[in-house]
mmCIF file of C-alpha atoms and ligand atoms in Angstrom:
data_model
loop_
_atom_site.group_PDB
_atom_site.id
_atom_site.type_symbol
_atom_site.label_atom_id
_atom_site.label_comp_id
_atom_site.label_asym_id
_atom_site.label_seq_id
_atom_site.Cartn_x
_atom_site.Cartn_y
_atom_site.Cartn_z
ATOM 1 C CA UNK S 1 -42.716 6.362 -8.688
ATOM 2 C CA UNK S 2 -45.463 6.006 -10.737
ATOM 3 C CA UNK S 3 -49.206 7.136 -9.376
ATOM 4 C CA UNK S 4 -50.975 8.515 -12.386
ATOM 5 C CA UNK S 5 -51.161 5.076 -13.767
ATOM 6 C CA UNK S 6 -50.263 6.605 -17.018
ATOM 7 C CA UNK S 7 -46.477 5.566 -17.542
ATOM 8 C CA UNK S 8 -46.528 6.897 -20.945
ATOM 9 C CA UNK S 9 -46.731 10.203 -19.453
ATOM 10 C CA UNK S 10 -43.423 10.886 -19.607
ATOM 11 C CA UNK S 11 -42.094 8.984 -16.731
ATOM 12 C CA UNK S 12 -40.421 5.792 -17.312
ATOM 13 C CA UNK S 13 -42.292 2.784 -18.172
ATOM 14 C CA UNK S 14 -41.766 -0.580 -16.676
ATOM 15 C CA UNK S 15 -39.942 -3.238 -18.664
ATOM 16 C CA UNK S 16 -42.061 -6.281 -19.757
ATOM 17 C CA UNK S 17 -39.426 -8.845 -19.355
ATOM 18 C CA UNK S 18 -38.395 -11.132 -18.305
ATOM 19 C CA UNK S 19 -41.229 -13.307 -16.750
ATOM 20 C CA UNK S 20 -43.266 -12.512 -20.182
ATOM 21 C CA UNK S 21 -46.175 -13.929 -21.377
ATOM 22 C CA UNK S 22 -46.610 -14.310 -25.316
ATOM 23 C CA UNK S 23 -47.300 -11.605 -27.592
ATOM 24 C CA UNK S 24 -49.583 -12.329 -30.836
ATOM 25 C CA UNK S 25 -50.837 -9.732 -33.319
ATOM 26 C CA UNK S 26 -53.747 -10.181 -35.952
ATOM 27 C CA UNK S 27 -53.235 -7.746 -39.194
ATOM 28 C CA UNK S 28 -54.946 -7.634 -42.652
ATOM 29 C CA UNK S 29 -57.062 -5.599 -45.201
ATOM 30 C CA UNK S 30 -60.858 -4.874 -44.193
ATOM 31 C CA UNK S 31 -62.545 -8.168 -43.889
ATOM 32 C CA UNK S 32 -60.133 -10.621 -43.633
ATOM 33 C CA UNK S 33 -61.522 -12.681 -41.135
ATOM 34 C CA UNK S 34 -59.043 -11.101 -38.015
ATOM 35 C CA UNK S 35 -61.872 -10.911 -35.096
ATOM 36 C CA UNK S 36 -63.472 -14.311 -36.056
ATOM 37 C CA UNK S 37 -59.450 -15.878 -35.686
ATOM 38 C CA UNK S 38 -58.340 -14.167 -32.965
ATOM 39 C CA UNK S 39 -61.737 -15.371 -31.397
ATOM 40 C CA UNK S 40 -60.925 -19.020 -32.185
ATOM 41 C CA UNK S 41 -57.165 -18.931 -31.378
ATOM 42 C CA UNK S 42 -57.877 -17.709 -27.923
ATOM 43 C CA UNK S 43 -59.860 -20.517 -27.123
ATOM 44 C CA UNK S 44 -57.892 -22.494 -28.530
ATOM 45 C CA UNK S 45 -55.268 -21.414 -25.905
ATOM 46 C CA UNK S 46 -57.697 -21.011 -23.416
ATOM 47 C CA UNK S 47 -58.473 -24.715 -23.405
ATOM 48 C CA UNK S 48 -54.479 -25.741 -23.010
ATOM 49 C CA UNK S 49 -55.133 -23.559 -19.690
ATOM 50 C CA UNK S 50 -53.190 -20.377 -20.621
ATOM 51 C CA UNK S 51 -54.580 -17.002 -19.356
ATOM 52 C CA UNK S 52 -55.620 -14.904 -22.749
ATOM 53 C CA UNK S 53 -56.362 -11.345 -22.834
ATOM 54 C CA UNK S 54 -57.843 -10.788 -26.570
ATOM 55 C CA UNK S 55 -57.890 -6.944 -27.645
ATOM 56 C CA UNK S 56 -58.292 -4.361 -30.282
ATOM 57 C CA UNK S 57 -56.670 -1.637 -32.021
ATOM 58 C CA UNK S 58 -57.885 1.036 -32.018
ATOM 59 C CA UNK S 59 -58.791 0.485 -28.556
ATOM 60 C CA UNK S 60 -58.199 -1.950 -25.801
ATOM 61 C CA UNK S 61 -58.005 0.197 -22.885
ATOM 62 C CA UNK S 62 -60.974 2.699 -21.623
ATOM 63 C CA UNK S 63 -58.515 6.060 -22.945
ATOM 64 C CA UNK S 64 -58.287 4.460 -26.273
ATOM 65 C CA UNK S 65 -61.475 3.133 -26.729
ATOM 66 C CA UNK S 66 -62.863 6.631 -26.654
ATOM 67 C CA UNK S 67 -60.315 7.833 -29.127
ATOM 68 C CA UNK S 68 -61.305 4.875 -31.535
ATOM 69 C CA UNK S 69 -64.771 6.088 -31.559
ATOM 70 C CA UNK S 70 -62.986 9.555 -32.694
ATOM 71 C CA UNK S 71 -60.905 7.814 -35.724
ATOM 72 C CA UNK S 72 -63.507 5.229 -37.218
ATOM 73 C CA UNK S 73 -66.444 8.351 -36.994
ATOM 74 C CA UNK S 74 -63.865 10.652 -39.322
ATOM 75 C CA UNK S 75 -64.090 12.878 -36.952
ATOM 76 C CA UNK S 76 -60.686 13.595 -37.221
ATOM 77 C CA UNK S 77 -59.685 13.124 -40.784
ATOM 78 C CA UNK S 78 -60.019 16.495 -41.820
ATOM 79 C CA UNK S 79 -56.965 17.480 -39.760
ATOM 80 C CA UNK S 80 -54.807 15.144 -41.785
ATOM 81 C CA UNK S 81 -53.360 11.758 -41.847
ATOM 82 C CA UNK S 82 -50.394 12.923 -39.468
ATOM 83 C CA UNK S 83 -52.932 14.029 -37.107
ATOM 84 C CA UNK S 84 -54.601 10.654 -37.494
ATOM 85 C CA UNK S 85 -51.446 9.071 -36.833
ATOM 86 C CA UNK S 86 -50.340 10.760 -33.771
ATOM 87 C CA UNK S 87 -53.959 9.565 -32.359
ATOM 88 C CA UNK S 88 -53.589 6.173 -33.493
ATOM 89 C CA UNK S 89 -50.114 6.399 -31.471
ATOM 90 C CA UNK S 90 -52.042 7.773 -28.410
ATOM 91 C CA UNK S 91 -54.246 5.368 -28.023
ATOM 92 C CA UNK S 92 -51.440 2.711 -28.512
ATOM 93 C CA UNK S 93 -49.069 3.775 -25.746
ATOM 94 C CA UNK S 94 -52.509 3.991 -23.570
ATOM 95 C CA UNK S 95 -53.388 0.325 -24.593
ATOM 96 C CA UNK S 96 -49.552 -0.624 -23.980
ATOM 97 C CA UNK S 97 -49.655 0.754 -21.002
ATOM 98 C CA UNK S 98 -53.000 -0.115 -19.320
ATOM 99 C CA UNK S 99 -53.541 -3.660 -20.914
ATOM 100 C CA UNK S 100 -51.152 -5.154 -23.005
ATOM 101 C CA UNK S 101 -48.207 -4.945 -20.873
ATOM 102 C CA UNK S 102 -49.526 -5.761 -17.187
ATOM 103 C CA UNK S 103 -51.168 -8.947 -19.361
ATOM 104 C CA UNK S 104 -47.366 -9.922 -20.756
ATOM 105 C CA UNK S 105 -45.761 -9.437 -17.196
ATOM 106 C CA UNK S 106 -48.165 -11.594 -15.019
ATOM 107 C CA UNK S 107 -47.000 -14.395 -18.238
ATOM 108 C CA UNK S 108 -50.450 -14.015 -20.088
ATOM 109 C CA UNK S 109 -50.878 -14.146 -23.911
ATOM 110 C CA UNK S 110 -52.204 -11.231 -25.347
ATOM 111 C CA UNK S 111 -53.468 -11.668 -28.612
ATOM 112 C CA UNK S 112 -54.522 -8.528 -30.467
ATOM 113 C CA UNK S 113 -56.565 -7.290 -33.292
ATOM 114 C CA UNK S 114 -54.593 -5.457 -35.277
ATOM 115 C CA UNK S 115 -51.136 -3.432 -33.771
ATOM 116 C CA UNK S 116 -48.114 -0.877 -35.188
ATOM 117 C CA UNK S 117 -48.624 -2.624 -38.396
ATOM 118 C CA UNK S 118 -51.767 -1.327 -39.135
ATOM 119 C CA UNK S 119 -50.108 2.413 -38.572
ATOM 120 C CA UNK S 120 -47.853 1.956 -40.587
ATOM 121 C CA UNK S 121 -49.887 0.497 -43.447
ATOM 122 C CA UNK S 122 -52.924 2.966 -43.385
ATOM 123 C CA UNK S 123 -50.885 6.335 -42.178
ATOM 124 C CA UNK S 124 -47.579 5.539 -43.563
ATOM 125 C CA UNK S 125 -47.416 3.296 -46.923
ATOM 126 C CA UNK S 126 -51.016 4.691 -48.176
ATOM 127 C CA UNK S 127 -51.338 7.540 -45.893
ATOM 128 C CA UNK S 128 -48.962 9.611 -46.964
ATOM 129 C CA UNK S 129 -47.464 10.269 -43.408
ATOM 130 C CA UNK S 130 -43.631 9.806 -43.717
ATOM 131 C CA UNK S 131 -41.981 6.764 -42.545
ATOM 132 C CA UNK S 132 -39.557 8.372 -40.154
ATOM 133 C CA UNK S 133 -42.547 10.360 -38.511
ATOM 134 C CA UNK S 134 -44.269 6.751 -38.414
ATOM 135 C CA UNK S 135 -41.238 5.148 -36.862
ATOM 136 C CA UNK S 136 -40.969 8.007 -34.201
ATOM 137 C CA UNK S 137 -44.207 7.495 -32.918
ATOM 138 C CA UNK S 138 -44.298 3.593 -32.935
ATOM 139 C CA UNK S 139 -41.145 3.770 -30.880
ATOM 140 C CA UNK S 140 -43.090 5.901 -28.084
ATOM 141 C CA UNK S 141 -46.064 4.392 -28.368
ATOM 142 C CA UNK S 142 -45.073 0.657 -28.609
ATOM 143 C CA UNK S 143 -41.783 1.086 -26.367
ATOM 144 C CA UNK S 144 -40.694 -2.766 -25.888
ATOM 145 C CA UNK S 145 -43.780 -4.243 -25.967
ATOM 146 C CA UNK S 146 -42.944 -5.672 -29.469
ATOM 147 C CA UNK S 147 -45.335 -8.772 -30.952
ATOM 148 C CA UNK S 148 -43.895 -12.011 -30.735
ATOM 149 C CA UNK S 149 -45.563 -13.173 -34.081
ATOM 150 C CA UNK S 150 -47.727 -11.329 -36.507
ATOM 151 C CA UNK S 151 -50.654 -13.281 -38.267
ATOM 152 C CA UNK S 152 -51.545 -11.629 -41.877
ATOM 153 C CA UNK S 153 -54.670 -12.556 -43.033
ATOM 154 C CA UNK S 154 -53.832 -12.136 -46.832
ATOM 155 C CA UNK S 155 -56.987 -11.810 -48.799
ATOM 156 C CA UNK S 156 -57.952 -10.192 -52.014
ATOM 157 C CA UNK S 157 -59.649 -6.936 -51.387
ATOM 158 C CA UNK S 158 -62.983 -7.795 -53.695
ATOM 159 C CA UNK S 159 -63.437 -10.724 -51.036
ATOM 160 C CA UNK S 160 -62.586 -9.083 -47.870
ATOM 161 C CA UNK S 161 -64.581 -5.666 -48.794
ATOM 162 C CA UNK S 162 -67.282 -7.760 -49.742
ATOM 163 C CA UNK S 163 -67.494 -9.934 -46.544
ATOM 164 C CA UNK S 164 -67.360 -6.586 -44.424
ATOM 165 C CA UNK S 165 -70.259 -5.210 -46.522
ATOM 166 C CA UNK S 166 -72.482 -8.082 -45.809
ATOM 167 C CA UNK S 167 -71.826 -8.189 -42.014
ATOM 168 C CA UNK S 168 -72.076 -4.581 -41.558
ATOM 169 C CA UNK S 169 -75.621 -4.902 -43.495
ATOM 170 C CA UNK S 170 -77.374 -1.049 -43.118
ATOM 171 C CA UNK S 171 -74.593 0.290 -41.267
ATOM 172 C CA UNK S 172 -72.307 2.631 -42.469
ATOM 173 C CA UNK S 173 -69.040 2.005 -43.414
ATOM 174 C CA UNK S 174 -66.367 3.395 -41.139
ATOM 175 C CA UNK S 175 -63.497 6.351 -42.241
ATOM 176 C CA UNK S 176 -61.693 3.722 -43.371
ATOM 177 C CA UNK S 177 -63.855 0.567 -44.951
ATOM 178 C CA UNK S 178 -65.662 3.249 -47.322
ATOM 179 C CA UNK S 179 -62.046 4.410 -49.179
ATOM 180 C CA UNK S 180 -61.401 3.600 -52.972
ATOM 181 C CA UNK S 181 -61.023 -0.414 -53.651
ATOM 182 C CA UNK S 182 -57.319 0.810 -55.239
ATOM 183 C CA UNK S 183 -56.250 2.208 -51.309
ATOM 184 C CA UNK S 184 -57.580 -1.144 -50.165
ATOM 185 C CA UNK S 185 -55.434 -2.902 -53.189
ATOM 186 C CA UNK S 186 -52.357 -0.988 -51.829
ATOM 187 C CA UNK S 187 -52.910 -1.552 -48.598
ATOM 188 C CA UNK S 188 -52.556 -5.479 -48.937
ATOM 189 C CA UNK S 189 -49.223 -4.756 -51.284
ATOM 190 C CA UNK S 190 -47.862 -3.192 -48.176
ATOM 191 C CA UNK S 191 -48.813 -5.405 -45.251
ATOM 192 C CA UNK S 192 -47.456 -8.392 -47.497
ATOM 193 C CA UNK S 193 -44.264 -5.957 -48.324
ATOM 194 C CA UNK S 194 -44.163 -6.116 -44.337
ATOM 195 C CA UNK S 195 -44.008 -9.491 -44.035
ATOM 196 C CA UNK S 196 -41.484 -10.243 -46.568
ATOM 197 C CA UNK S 197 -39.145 -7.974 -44.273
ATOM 198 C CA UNK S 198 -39.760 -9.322 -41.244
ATOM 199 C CA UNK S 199 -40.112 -13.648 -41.926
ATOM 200 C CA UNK S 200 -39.520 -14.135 -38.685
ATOM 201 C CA UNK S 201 -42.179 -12.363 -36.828
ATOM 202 C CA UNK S 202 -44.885 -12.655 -39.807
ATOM 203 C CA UNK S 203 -47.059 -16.005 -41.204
ATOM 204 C CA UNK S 204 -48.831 -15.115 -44.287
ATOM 205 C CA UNK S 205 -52.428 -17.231 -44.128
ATOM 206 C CA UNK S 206 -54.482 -17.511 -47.190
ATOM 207 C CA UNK S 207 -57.397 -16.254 -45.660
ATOM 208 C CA UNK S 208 -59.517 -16.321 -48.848
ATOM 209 C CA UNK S 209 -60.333 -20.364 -47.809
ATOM 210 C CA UNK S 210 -62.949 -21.202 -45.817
ATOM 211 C CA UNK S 211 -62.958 -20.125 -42.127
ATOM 212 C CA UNK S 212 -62.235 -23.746 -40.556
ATOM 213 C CA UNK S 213 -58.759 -24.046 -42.648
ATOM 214 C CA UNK S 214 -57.910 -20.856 -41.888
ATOM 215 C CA UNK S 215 -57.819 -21.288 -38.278
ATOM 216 C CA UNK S 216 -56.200 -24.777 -38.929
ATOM 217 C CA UNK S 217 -53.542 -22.865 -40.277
ATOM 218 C CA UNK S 218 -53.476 -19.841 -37.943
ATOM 219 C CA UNK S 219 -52.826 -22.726 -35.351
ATOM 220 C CA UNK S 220 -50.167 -24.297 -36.931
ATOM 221 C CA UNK S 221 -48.630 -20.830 -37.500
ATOM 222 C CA UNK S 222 -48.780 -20.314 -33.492
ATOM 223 C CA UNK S 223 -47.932 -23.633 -32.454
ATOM 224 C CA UNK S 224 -44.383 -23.616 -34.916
ATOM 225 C CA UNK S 225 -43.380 -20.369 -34.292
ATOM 226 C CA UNK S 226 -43.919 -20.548 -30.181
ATOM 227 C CA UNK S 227 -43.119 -23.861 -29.470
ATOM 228 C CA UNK S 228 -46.625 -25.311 -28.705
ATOM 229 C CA UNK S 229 -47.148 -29.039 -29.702
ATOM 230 C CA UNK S 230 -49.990 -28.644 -32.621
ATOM 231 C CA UNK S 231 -52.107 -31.661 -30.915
ATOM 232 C CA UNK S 232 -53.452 -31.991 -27.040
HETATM 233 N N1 T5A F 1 -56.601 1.484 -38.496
HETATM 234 C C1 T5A F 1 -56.362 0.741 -37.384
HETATM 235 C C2 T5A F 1 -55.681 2.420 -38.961
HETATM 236 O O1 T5A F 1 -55.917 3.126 -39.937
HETATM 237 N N2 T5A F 1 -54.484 2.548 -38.284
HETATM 238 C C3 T5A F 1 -54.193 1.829 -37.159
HETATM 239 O O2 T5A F 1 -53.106 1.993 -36.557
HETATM 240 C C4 T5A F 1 -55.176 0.885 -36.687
HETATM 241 C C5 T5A F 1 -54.892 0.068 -35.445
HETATM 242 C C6 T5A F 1 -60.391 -0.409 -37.586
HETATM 243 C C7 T5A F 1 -59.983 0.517 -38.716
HETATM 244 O O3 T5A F 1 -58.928 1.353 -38.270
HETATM 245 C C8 T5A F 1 -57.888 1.323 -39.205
HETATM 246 C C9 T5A F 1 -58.017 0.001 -39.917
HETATM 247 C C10 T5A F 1 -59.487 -0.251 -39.934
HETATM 248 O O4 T5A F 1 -60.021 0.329 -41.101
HETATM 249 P P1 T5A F 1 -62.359 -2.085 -37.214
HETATM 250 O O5 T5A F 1 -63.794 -1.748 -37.118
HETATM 251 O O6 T5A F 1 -61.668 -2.474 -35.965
HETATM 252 O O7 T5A F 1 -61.629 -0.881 -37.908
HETATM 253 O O8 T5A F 1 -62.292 -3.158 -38.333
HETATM 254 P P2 T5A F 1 -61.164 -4.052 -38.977
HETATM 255 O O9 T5A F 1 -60.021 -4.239 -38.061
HETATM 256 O O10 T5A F 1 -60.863 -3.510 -40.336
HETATM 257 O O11 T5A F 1 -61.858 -5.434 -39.119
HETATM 258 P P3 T5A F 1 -63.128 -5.790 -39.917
HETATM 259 O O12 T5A F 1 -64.260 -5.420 -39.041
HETATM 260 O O13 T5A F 1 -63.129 -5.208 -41.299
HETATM 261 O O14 T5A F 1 -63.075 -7.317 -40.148
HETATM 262 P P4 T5A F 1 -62.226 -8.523 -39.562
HETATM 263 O O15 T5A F 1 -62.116 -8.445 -38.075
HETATM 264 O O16 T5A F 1 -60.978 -8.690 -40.326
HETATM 265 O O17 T5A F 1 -63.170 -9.715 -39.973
HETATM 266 P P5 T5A F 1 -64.340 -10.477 -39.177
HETATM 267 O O18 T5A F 1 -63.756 -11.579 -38.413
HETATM 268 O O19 T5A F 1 -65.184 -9.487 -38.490
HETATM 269 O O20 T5A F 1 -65.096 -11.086 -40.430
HETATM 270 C C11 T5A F 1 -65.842 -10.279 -41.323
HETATM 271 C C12 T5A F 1 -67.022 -11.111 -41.853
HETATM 272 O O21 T5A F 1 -66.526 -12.150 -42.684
HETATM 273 C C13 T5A F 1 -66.891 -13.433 -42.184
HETATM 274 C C14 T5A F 1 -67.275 -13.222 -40.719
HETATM 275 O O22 T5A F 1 -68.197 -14.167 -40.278
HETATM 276 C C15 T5A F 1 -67.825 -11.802 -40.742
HETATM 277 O O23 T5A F 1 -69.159 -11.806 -41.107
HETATM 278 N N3 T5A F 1 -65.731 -14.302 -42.364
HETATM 279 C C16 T5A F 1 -65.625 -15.210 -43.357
HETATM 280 N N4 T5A F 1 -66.457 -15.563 -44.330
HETATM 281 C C17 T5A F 1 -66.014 -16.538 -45.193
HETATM 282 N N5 T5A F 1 -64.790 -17.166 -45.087
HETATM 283 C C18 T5A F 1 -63.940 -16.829 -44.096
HETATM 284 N N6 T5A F 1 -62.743 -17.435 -44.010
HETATM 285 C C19 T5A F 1 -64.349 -15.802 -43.181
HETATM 286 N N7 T5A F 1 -63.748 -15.234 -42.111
HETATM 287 C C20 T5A F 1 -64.601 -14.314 -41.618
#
């Protein structure tokens, strides 16, 4: 029996079927519009009276929050992108554990910015960390708690860096944001390289347009893919 409330401890983790609620994941390049969407889509929701839990990656769950602030400061880059990776996986099974699945098995839609794919974009296709070291950990970390549908918010990288630069004003730009515009031009190659594998679980939105008709079409995207009628 579990009484650490840490599952991912080693012990086995409950199942999050069958009385499931939906699973939606948010991924993209820097500034592509994901918090602003997954903001609008969970209202959305919210007002055909579903229960939404909206979350983050990194983060989503006190553990992981606290390793997030140890990612984005590059506190821990100079150990290595596998290092990196097996944090990013940490505070994944954490999340999983503590937020995302208890949502999915009292039936409530999780909706989530940014997920596995994001590890395997950053650390694995431009971070060098191997793909069947990536795979390992997204199997522990994720277990079955696998997104129903993935929204990419495709958008080129000049737009999207440029959009973060402005919001983040005087700030600094995180261990991630500041990297070389070619990384960030890779980094879209992949996630749509992604998508193109799995049609089924991705929609591709043009989120270069302006923010109403991207949420138009992130709605769509929801509403044909999980069986929602587009109109009240
Ligand atoms: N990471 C994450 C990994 O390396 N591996 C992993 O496994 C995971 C999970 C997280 C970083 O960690 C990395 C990836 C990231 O580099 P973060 O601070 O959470 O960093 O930031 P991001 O997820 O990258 O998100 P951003 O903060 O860059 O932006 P969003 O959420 O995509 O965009 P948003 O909604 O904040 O919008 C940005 C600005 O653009 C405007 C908004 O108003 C806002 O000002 N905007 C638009 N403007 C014009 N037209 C539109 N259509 C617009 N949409 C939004």
């Amino acid at each position: 029996m579990t009484t650490t409330g840490h599952p991912a401890s080693g012990e086995s983790r409950p199942k999050a079927t069958p009385a499931r609620g939906r699973f939606v994941t948010f991924e993209g390049g820097e500034g592509a519009g994901k918090s602003s969407r997954v903001a609008e889509l969970a209202d959305r929701l919210r007002r055909r009276g579903f229960e939404v839990v909206v979350t983050r990656e990194p983060g989503g769950s006190p553990g992981a929050e606290a390793v997030r602030r140890v990612l984005l400061s590059g506190a821990a880059e100079a150990f290595g992108p596998l290092a990196e990776a097996i944090l990013f996986a940490a505070a994944r099974a954490d999340h999983v554990d503590q937020t995302i699945r208890p949502a999915l098995m009292r039936g409530a839609w999780v909706i989530s910015d940014r997920f596995h794919d994001s590890t395997r974009v950053y650390q694995g296709a431009t971070g060098d960390v191997p793909a069947d070291r990536v795979a390992a950990l997204e199997e522990i970390a994720v277990d079955d708690v696998r997104p129903d549908l993935t929204i990419l918010l495709d958008v080129p990288v000049e737009i999207g860096l440029a959009r973060a630069a402005a919001r983040r004003g005087d700030a600094v730009a995180d261990r991630f944001e500041k990297e070389e515009e070619k990384i960030h031009e890779r980094r879209r190659r992949a996630f749509l390289a992604l998508a193109r594998g799995e049609p089924k679980r991705f929609v591709v939105v043009d989120a270069a347009q302006d923010p109403a008709t991207v949420a138009d079409a992130v709605w769509y995207g929801v509403c044909s893919r999980l069986g929602l009628a587009e109109k009240d």
